[in-house]
Coordinates of C-alpha atoms in Angstrom, one line a residue:
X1 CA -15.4 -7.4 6.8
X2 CA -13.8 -3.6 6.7
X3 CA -10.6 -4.5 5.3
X4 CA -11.0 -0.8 3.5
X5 CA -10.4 2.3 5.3
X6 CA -12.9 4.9 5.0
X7 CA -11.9 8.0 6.9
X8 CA -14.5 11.1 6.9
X9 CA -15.1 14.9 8.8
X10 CA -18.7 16.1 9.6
X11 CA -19.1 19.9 10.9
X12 CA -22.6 20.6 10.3
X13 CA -22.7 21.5 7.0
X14 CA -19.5 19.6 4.7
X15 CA -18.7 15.6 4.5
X16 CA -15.5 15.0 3.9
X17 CA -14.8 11.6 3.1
X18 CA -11.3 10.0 2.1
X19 CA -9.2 6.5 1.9
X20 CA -6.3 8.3 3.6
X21 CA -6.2 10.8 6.7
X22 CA -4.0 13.6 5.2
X23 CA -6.6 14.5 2.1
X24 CA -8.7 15.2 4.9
X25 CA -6.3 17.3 6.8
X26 CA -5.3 19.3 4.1
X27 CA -8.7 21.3 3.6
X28 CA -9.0 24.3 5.5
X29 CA -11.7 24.0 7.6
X30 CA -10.7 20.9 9.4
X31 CA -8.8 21.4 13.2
X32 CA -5.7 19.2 13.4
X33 CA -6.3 18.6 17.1
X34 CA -4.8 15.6 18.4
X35 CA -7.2 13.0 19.6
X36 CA -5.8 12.5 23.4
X37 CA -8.6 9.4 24.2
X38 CA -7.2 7.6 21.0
X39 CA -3.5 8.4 21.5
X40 CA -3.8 7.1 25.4
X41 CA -5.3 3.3 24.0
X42 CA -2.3 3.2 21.7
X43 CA 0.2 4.7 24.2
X44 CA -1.1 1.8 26.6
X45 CA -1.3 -1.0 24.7
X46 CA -4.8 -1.4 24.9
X47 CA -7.6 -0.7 21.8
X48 CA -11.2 0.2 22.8
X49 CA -12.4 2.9 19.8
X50 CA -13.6 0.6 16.6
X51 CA -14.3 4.7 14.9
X52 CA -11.5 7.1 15.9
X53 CA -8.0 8.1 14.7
X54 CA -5.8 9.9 15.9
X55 CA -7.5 13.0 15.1
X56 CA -9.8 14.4 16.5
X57 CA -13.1 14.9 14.3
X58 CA -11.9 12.5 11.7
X59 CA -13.4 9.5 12.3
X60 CA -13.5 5.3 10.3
X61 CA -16.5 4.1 8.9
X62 CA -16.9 1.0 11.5
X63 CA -16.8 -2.8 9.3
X64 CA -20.2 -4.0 8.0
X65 CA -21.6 -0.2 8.7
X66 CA -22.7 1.6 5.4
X67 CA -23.4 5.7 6.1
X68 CA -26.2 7.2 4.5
X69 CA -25.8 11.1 4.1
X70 CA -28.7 13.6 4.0
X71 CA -29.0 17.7 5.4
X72 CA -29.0 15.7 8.9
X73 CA -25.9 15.0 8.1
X74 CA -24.2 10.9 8.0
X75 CA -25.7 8.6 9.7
X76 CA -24.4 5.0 10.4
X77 CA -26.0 1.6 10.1
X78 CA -24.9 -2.0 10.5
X79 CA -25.6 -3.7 7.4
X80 CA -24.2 -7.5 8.4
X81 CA -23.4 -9.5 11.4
X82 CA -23.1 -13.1 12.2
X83 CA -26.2 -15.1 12.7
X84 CA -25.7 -16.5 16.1
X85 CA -28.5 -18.9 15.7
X86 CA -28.2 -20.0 12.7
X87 CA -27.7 -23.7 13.3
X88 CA -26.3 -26.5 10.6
X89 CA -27.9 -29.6 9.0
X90 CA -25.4 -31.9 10.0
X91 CA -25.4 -34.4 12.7
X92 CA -21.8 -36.1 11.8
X93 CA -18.6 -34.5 11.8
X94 CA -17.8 -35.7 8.6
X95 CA -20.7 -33.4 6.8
X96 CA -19.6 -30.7 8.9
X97 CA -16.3 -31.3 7.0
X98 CA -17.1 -32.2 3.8
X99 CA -19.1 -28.5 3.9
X100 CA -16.2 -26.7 5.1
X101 CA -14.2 -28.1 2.1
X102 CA -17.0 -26.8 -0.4
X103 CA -17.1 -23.2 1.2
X104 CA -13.2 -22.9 1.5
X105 CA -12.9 -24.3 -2.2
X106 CA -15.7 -21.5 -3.1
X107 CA -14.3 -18.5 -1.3
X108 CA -10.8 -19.6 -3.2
X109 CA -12.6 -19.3 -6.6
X110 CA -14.5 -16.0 -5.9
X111 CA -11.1 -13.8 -4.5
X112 CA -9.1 -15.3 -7.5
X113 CA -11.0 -12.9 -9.9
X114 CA -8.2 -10.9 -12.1
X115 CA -7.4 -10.5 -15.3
X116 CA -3.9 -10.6 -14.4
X117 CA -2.1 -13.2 -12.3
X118 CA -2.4 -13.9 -9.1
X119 CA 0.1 -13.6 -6.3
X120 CA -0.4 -15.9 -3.0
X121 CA 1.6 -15.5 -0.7
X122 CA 3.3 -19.2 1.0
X123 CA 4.7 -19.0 4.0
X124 CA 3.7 -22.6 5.0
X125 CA 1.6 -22.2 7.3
X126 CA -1.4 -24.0 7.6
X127 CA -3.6 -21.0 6.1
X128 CA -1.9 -19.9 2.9
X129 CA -0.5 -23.1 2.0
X130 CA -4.0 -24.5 1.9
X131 CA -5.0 -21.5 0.0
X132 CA -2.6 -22.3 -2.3
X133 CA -3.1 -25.7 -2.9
X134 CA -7.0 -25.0 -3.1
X135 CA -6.1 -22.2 -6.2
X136 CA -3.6 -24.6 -7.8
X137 CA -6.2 -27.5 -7.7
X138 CA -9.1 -25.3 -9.1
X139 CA -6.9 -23.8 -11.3
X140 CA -6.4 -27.6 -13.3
X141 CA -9.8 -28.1 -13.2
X142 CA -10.4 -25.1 -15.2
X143 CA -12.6 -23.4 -12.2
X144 CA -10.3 -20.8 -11.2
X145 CA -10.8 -16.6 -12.2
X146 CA -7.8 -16.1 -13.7
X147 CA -5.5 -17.6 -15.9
X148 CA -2.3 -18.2 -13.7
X149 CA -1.5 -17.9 -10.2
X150 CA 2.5 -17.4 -9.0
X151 CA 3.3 -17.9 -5.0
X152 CA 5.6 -16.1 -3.1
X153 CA 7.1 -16.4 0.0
X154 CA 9.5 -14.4 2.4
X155 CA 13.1 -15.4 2.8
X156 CA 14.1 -15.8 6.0
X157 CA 17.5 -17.6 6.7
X158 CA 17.8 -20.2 9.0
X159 CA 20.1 -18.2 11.3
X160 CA 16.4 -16.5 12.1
X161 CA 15.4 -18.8 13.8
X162 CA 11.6 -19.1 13.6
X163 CA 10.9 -16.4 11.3
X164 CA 12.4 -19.0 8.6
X165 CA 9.6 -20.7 7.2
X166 CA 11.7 -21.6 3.7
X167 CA 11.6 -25.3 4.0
X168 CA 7.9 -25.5 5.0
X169 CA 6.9 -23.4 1.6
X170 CA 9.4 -25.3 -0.7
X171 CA 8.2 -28.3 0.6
X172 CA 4.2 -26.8 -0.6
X173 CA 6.2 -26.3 -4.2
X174 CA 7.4 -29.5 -4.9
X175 CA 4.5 -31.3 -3.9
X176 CA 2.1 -28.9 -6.5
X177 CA 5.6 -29.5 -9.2
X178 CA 5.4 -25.2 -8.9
X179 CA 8.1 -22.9 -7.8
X180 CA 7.7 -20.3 -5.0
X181 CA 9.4 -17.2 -5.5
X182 CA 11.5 -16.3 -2.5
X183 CA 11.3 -12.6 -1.5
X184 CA 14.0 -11.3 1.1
X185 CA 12.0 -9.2 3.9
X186 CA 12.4 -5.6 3.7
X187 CA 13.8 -4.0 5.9
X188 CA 12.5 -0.4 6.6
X189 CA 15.5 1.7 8.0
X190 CA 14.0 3.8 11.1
X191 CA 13.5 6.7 8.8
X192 CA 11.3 5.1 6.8
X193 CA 8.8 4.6 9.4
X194 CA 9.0 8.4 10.4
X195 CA 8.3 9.6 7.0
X196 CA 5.8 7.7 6.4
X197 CA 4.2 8.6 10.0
X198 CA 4.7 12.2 8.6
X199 CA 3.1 12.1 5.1
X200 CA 0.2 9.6 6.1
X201 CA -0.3 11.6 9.1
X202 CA -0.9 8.3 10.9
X203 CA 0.5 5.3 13.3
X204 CA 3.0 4.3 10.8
X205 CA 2.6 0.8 11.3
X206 CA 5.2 -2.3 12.8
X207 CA 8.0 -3.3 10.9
X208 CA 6.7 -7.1 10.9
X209 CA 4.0 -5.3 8.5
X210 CA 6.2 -3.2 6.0
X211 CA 8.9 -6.3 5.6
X212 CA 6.3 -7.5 3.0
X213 CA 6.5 -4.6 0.8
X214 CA 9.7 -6.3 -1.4
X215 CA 7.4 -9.4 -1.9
X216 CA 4.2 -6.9 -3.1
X217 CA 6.2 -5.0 -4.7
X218 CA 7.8 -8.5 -6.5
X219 CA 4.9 -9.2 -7.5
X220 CA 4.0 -6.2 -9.4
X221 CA 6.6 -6.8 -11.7
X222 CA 5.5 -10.1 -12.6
X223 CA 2.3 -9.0 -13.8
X224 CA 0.1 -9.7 -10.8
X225 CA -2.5 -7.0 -9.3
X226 CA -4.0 -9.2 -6.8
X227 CA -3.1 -11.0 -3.8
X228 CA -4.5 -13.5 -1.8
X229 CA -3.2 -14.2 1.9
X230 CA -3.9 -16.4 4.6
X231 CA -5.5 -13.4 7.3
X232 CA -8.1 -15.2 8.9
X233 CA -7.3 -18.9 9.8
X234 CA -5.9 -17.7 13.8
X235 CA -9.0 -15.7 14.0
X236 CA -12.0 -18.0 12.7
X237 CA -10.5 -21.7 12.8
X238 CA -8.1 -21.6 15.6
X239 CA -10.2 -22.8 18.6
X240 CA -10.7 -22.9 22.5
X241 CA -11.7 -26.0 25.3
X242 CA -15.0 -24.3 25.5
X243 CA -16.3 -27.3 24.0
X244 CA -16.3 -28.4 27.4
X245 CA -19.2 -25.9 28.3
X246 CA -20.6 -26.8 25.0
X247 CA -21.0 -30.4 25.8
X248 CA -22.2 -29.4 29.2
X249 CA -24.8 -27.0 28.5
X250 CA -26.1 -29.5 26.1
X251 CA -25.4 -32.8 28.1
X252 CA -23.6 -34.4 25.3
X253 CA -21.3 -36.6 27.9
X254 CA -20.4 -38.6 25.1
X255 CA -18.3 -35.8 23.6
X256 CA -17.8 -34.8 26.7
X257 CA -15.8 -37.9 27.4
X258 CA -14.2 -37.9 24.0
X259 CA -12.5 -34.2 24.9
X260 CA -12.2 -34.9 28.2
X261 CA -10.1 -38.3 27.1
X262 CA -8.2 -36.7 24.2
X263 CA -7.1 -33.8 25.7
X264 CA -5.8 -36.3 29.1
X265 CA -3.9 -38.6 26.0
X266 CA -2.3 -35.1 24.5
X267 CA -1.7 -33.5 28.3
X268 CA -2.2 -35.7 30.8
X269 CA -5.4 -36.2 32.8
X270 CA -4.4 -33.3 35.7
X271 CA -4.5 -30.7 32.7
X272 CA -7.6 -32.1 30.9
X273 CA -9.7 -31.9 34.9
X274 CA -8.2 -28.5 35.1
X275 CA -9.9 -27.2 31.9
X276 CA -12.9 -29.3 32.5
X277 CA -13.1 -27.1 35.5
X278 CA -11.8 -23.6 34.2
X279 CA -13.2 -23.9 30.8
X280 CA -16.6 -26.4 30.8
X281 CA -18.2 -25.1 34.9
X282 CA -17.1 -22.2 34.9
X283 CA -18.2 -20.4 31.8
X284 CA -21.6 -21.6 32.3
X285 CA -22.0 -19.9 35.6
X286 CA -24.0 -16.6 36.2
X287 CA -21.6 -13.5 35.2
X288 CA -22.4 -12.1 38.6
X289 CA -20.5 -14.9 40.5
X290 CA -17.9 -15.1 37.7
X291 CA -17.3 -11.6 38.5
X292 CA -17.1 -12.2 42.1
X293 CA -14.7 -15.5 41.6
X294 CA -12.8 -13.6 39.6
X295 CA -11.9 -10.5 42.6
X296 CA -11.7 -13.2 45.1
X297 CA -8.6 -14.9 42.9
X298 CA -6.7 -11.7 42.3
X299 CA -7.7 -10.9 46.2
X300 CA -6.0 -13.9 46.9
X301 CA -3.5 -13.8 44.7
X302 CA -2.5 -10.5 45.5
X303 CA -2.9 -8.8 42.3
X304 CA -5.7 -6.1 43.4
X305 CA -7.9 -4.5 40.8
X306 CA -5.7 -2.0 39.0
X307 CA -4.5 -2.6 35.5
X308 CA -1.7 0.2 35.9
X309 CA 0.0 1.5 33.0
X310 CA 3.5 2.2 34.8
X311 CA 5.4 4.2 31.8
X312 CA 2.6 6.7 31.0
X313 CA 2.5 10.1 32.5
X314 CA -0.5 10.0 35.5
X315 CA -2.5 12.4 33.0
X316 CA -2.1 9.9 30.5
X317 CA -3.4 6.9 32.9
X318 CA -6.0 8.6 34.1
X319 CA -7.4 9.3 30.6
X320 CA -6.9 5.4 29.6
X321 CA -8.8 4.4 33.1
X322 CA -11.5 6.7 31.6
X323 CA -11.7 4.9 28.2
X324 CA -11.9 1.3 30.0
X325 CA -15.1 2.5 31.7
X326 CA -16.9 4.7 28.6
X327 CA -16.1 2.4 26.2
X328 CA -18.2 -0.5 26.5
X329 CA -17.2 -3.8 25.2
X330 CA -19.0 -4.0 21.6
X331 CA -19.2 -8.0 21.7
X332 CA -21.8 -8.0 25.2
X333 CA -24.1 -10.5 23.1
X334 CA -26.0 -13.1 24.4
X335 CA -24.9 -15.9 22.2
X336 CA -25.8 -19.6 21.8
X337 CA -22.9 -21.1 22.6
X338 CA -19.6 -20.5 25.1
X339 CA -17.4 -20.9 22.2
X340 CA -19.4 -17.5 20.1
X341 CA -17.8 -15.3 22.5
X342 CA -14.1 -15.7 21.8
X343 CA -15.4 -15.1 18.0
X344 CA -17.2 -12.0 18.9
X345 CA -14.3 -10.3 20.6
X346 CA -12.1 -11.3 17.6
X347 CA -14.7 -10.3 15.2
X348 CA -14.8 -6.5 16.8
X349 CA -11.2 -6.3 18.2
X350 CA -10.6 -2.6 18.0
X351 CA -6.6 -3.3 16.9
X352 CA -7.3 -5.8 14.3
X353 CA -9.8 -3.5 12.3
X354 CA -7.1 -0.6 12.6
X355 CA -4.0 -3.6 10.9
X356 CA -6.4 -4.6 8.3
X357 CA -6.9 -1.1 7.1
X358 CA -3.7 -0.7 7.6
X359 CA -2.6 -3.6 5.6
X360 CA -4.9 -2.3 2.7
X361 CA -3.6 0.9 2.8
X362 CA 0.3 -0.3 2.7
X363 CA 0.1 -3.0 -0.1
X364 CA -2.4 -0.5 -2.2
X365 CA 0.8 1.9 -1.9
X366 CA 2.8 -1.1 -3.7
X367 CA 0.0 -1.3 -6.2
X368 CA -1.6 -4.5 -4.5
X369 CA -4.9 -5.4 -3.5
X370 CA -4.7 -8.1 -0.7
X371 CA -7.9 -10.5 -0.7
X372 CA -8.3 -12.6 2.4
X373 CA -10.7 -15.9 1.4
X374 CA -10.3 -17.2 5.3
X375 CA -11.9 -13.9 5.9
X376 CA -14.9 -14.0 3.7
X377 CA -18.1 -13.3 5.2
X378 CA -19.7 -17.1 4.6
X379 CA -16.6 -18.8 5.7
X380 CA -17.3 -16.3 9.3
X381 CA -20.7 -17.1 9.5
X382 CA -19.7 -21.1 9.2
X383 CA -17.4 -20.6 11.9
X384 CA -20.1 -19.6 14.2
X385 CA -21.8 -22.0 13.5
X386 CA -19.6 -24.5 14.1
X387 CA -19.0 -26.3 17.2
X388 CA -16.1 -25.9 19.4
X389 CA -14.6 -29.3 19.0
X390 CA -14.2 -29.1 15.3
X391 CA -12.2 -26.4 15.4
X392 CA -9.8 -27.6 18.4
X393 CA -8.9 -31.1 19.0
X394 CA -6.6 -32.6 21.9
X395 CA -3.4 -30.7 20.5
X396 CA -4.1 -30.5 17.3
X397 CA -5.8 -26.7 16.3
X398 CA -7.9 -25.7 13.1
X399 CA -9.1 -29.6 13.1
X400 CA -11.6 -29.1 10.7
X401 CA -9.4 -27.4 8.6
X402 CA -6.9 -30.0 8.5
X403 CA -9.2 -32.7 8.2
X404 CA -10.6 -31.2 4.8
X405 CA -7.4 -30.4 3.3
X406 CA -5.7 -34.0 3.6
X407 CA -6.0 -35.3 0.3
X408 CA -4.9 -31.3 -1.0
X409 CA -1.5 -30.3 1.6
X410 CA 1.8 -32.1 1.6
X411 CA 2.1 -34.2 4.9
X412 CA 4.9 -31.8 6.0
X413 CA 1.9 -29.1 6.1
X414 CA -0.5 -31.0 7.7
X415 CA 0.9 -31.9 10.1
X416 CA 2.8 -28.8 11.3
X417 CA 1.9 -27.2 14.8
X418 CA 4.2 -24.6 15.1
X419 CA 4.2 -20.6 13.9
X420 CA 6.5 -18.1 13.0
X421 CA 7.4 -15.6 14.7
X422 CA 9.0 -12.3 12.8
X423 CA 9.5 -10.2 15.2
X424 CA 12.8 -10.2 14.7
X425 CA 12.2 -7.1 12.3
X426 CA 11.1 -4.9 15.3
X427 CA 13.6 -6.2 17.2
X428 CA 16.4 -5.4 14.8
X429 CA 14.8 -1.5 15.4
X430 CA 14.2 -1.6 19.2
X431 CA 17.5 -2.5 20.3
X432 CA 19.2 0.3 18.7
X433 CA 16.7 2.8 19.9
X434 CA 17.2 2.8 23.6
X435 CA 18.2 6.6 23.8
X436 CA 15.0 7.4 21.6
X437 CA 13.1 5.8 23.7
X438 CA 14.0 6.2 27.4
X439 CA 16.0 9.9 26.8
X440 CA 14.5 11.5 23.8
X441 CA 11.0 11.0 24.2
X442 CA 10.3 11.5 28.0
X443 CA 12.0 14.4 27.5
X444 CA 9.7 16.0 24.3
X445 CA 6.2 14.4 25.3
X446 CA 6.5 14.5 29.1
X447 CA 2.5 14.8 29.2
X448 CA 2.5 11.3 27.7
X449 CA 4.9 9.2 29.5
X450 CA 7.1 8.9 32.5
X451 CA 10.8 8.9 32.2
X452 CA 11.6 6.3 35.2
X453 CA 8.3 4.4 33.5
X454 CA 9.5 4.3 30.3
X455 CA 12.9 3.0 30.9
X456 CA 11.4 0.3 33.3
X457 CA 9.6 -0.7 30.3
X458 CA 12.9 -0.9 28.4
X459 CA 14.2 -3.3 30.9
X460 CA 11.2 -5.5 30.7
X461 CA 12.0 -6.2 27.1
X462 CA 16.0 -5.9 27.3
X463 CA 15.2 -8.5 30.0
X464 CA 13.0 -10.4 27.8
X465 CA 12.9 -9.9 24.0
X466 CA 10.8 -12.5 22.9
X467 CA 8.1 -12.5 25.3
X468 CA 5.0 -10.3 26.2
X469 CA 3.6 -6.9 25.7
X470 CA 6.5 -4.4 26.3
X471 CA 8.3 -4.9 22.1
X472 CA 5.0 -3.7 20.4
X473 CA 3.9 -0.9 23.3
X474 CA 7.8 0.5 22.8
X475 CA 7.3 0.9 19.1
X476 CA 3.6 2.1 19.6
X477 CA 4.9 5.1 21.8
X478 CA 7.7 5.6 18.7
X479 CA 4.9 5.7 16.6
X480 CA 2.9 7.7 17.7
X481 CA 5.9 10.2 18.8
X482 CA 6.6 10.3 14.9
X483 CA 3.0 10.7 13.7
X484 CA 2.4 13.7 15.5
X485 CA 6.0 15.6 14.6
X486 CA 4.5 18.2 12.4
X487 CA 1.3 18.9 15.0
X488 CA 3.0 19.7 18.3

């Protein structure tokens, strides 16, 4: 799944190859030349390159791609991808179920593998508290690969507000009669971040990533080498109302009904007819009249065509307009079903392969290795497999998920439909870093962003801190401001 990074350098004649960027930097035949296509995606918000970094020549080997090396030099080639027509032998949703519970119960066993203890981390949430409650229940049955397992969870007060999860994972420890050890989050002090931009010679990463390294690092001192978290249940079992095409392309308008009627019970009828509409016809029309449907709405709507970065400089915008037409969309499939496609663009988002490298690269720091068993390869392949209404039902999301796990979660768990939300910890930065980022900045990378632009920007989040784009593209620019210090 590429959770590993991989960098390596090519010039004809040597392969460089290393986990982290500056082992590569530091020989001295390799140009540190900035990479201006890469640094305009992150500048913008918006994540197109699967291979690049942000220098240029050094490049990621891409997930599920080996490279095979020879005097021609490396070449790639994809060694796994989902079987989009692979199709299940079950005809009731109950098998479909009971199969799910086998594979998640399997995938469980296989990333528990340690000599040592292993951590989990709880923050009771659907996802980890299952994988919890899976180890904990193989672990008594004698079927688990390790001797012990410990969970941990982050500490959040309840002055947070929804970054507090506390109740929800104490409530997973007394059902299991095991205790969670409660980690504060860390806190990363701005120059943290900078430093760590300087030695790794990369994006330093968001604060809502490093607040876990006083949990990882927790661990370590209990014994444990391993972790297992919850990355992967959003992605794979979240779901969409493209059921609705589903049961139209196959003219199933028995469970067509059922959607139609559960989603009216959960939202009302005028939603459910809206989505039979917007999710179930449209989809299954040809893309050329999507395309066209879609001009005429943002004709009539007012919106144009232009997808205008305001707060980058105009060369800046003109090389992201560039990268939205060269870089095709990697996911352009033809798939079996409507729901596929949602899982193909999650499957090669460009942003989440960079955070799971990154995520492996900053708990390996703390002396971790983070397995992911909702992102195993089988459990992915079941998930396109499966169709759309088992993963979303009326208002209820990861159904099938649920429905497996109710004899194994607390009913506090199960029945949980809301999320935390932590970006407090980049909060906490960006409202102290106004002058950085409107004064300081414009001022020292003028050929990246505009100064009116850029404090615009800060008024869209002043304006709004919880909501949208503008937190994470403020601390993207601070980023990459920081990574390229010693280079320009």
């Amino acid at each position: 799944m590429g959770s590993k990074p991989f960098n390596y350098h090519w010039d004809g004649k040597t392969l460089a190859f290393a986990s982290e960027l500056p082992a590569i930097l530091a020989l001295p035949w390799v140009k540190q030349e900035p990479n201006e296509g890469m640094l305009a995606e992150m500048l913008a918000g918006e994540w197109y390159s699967r291979d690049e970094t942000l220098w240029n020549g050094i490049l990621r080997l891409i997930a599920a791609h080996r490279m095979v090396a020879g005097n021609q030099g490396p070449r790639l080639e994809q060694y796994w991808q989902p079987d989009l027509w692979a199709k299940l032998p079950f005809r009731k949703d109950e098998e479909y179920i009971e199969h799910y519970r086998e594979l998640l119960f399997e995938c469980v066993r296989r990333s528990s593998r340690s000599h040592w203890p292993v951590a989990i981390e709880v923050s009771g949430g659907l996802d980890s508290s299952a994988i919890f409650c899976v180890a904990e229940h193989l672990r008594r049955s004698n079927r688990l690969l390790t001797h012990c397992i410990n969970g941990y969870t982050l500490g959040f007060t309840e002055e947070e507000g929804r970054a507090s999860e506390l109740p929800y994972a104490r409530a997973v420890g007394e059902y299991l009669g095991l205790r969670i050890h409660e980690a504060p989050p860390s806190r990363m002090p701005l120059s943290w971040f900078a430093e760590r931009a300087r030695s790794g010679r990369q994006f330093p990463g968001f604060p809502n990533l490093s607040m876990h390294a006083g949990l990882w690092q927790q661990t370590v001192s209990h014994g444990s080498r391993v972790t297992l978290g919850g990355l992967g249940g959003d992605q794979w079992l979240q779901g969409s109302r493209a059921y609705y095409a589903e049961a139209l392309a196959q003219l199933h308008l028995r469970t067509l009904y059922d959607c139609l009627k559960t989603d009216a019970t959960a939202f009302g009828t005028r939603k459910a007819v809206s989505w039979l509409t917007r999710q179930g016809f449209f989809p299954l029309l040809p893309t050329t009249l999507q395309e066209g449907l879609r001009r005429l709405v943002r004709r009539v709507r007012g919106s144009g065509t232009s997808n205008a970065c305001y707060w980058l400089s105009p060369r800046m915008g003109e090389v992201i307009r560039m990268r939205r037409e060269l870089i095709p969309p990697s996911h352009h499939r033809r798939v079996r079903s409507v729901g596929q496609r949602a899982l193909l663009e999650t499957l090669y988002d460009a942003y989440d392969a960079q955070a799971m490298e990154d995520l492996d690269c900053m708990s390996a720091h703390c002396g971790i290795e983070m397995r992911h068993p909702l992102h195993d390869p089988k459990l992915v392949q079941y998930a396109f497999s499966l169709p759309e209404r088992l993963r979303l039902r009326g208002d209820r999301t990861k159904y099938i998920h649920v429905q497996a796990l109710k004899n194994f979660l607390p009913k506090t768990i199960l029945e949980r439909k809301s999320k935390a939300e932590f970006s407090i910890v980049l909060r906490e930065h960006l409202d102290r870093m106004q002058a950085i980022l409107t004064e300081t900045i414009p001022h020292e990378r003028s050929t990246w962003v505009d100064r009116d632009g850029m404090a615009r920007l800060f008024r869209a989040y002043r304006d709004n801190p919880q909501a949208g784009m503008p937190k994470w593209i403020l601390w993207s620019i601070y980023g990459c401001h920081v990574s390229y210090l010693d280079a320009i």
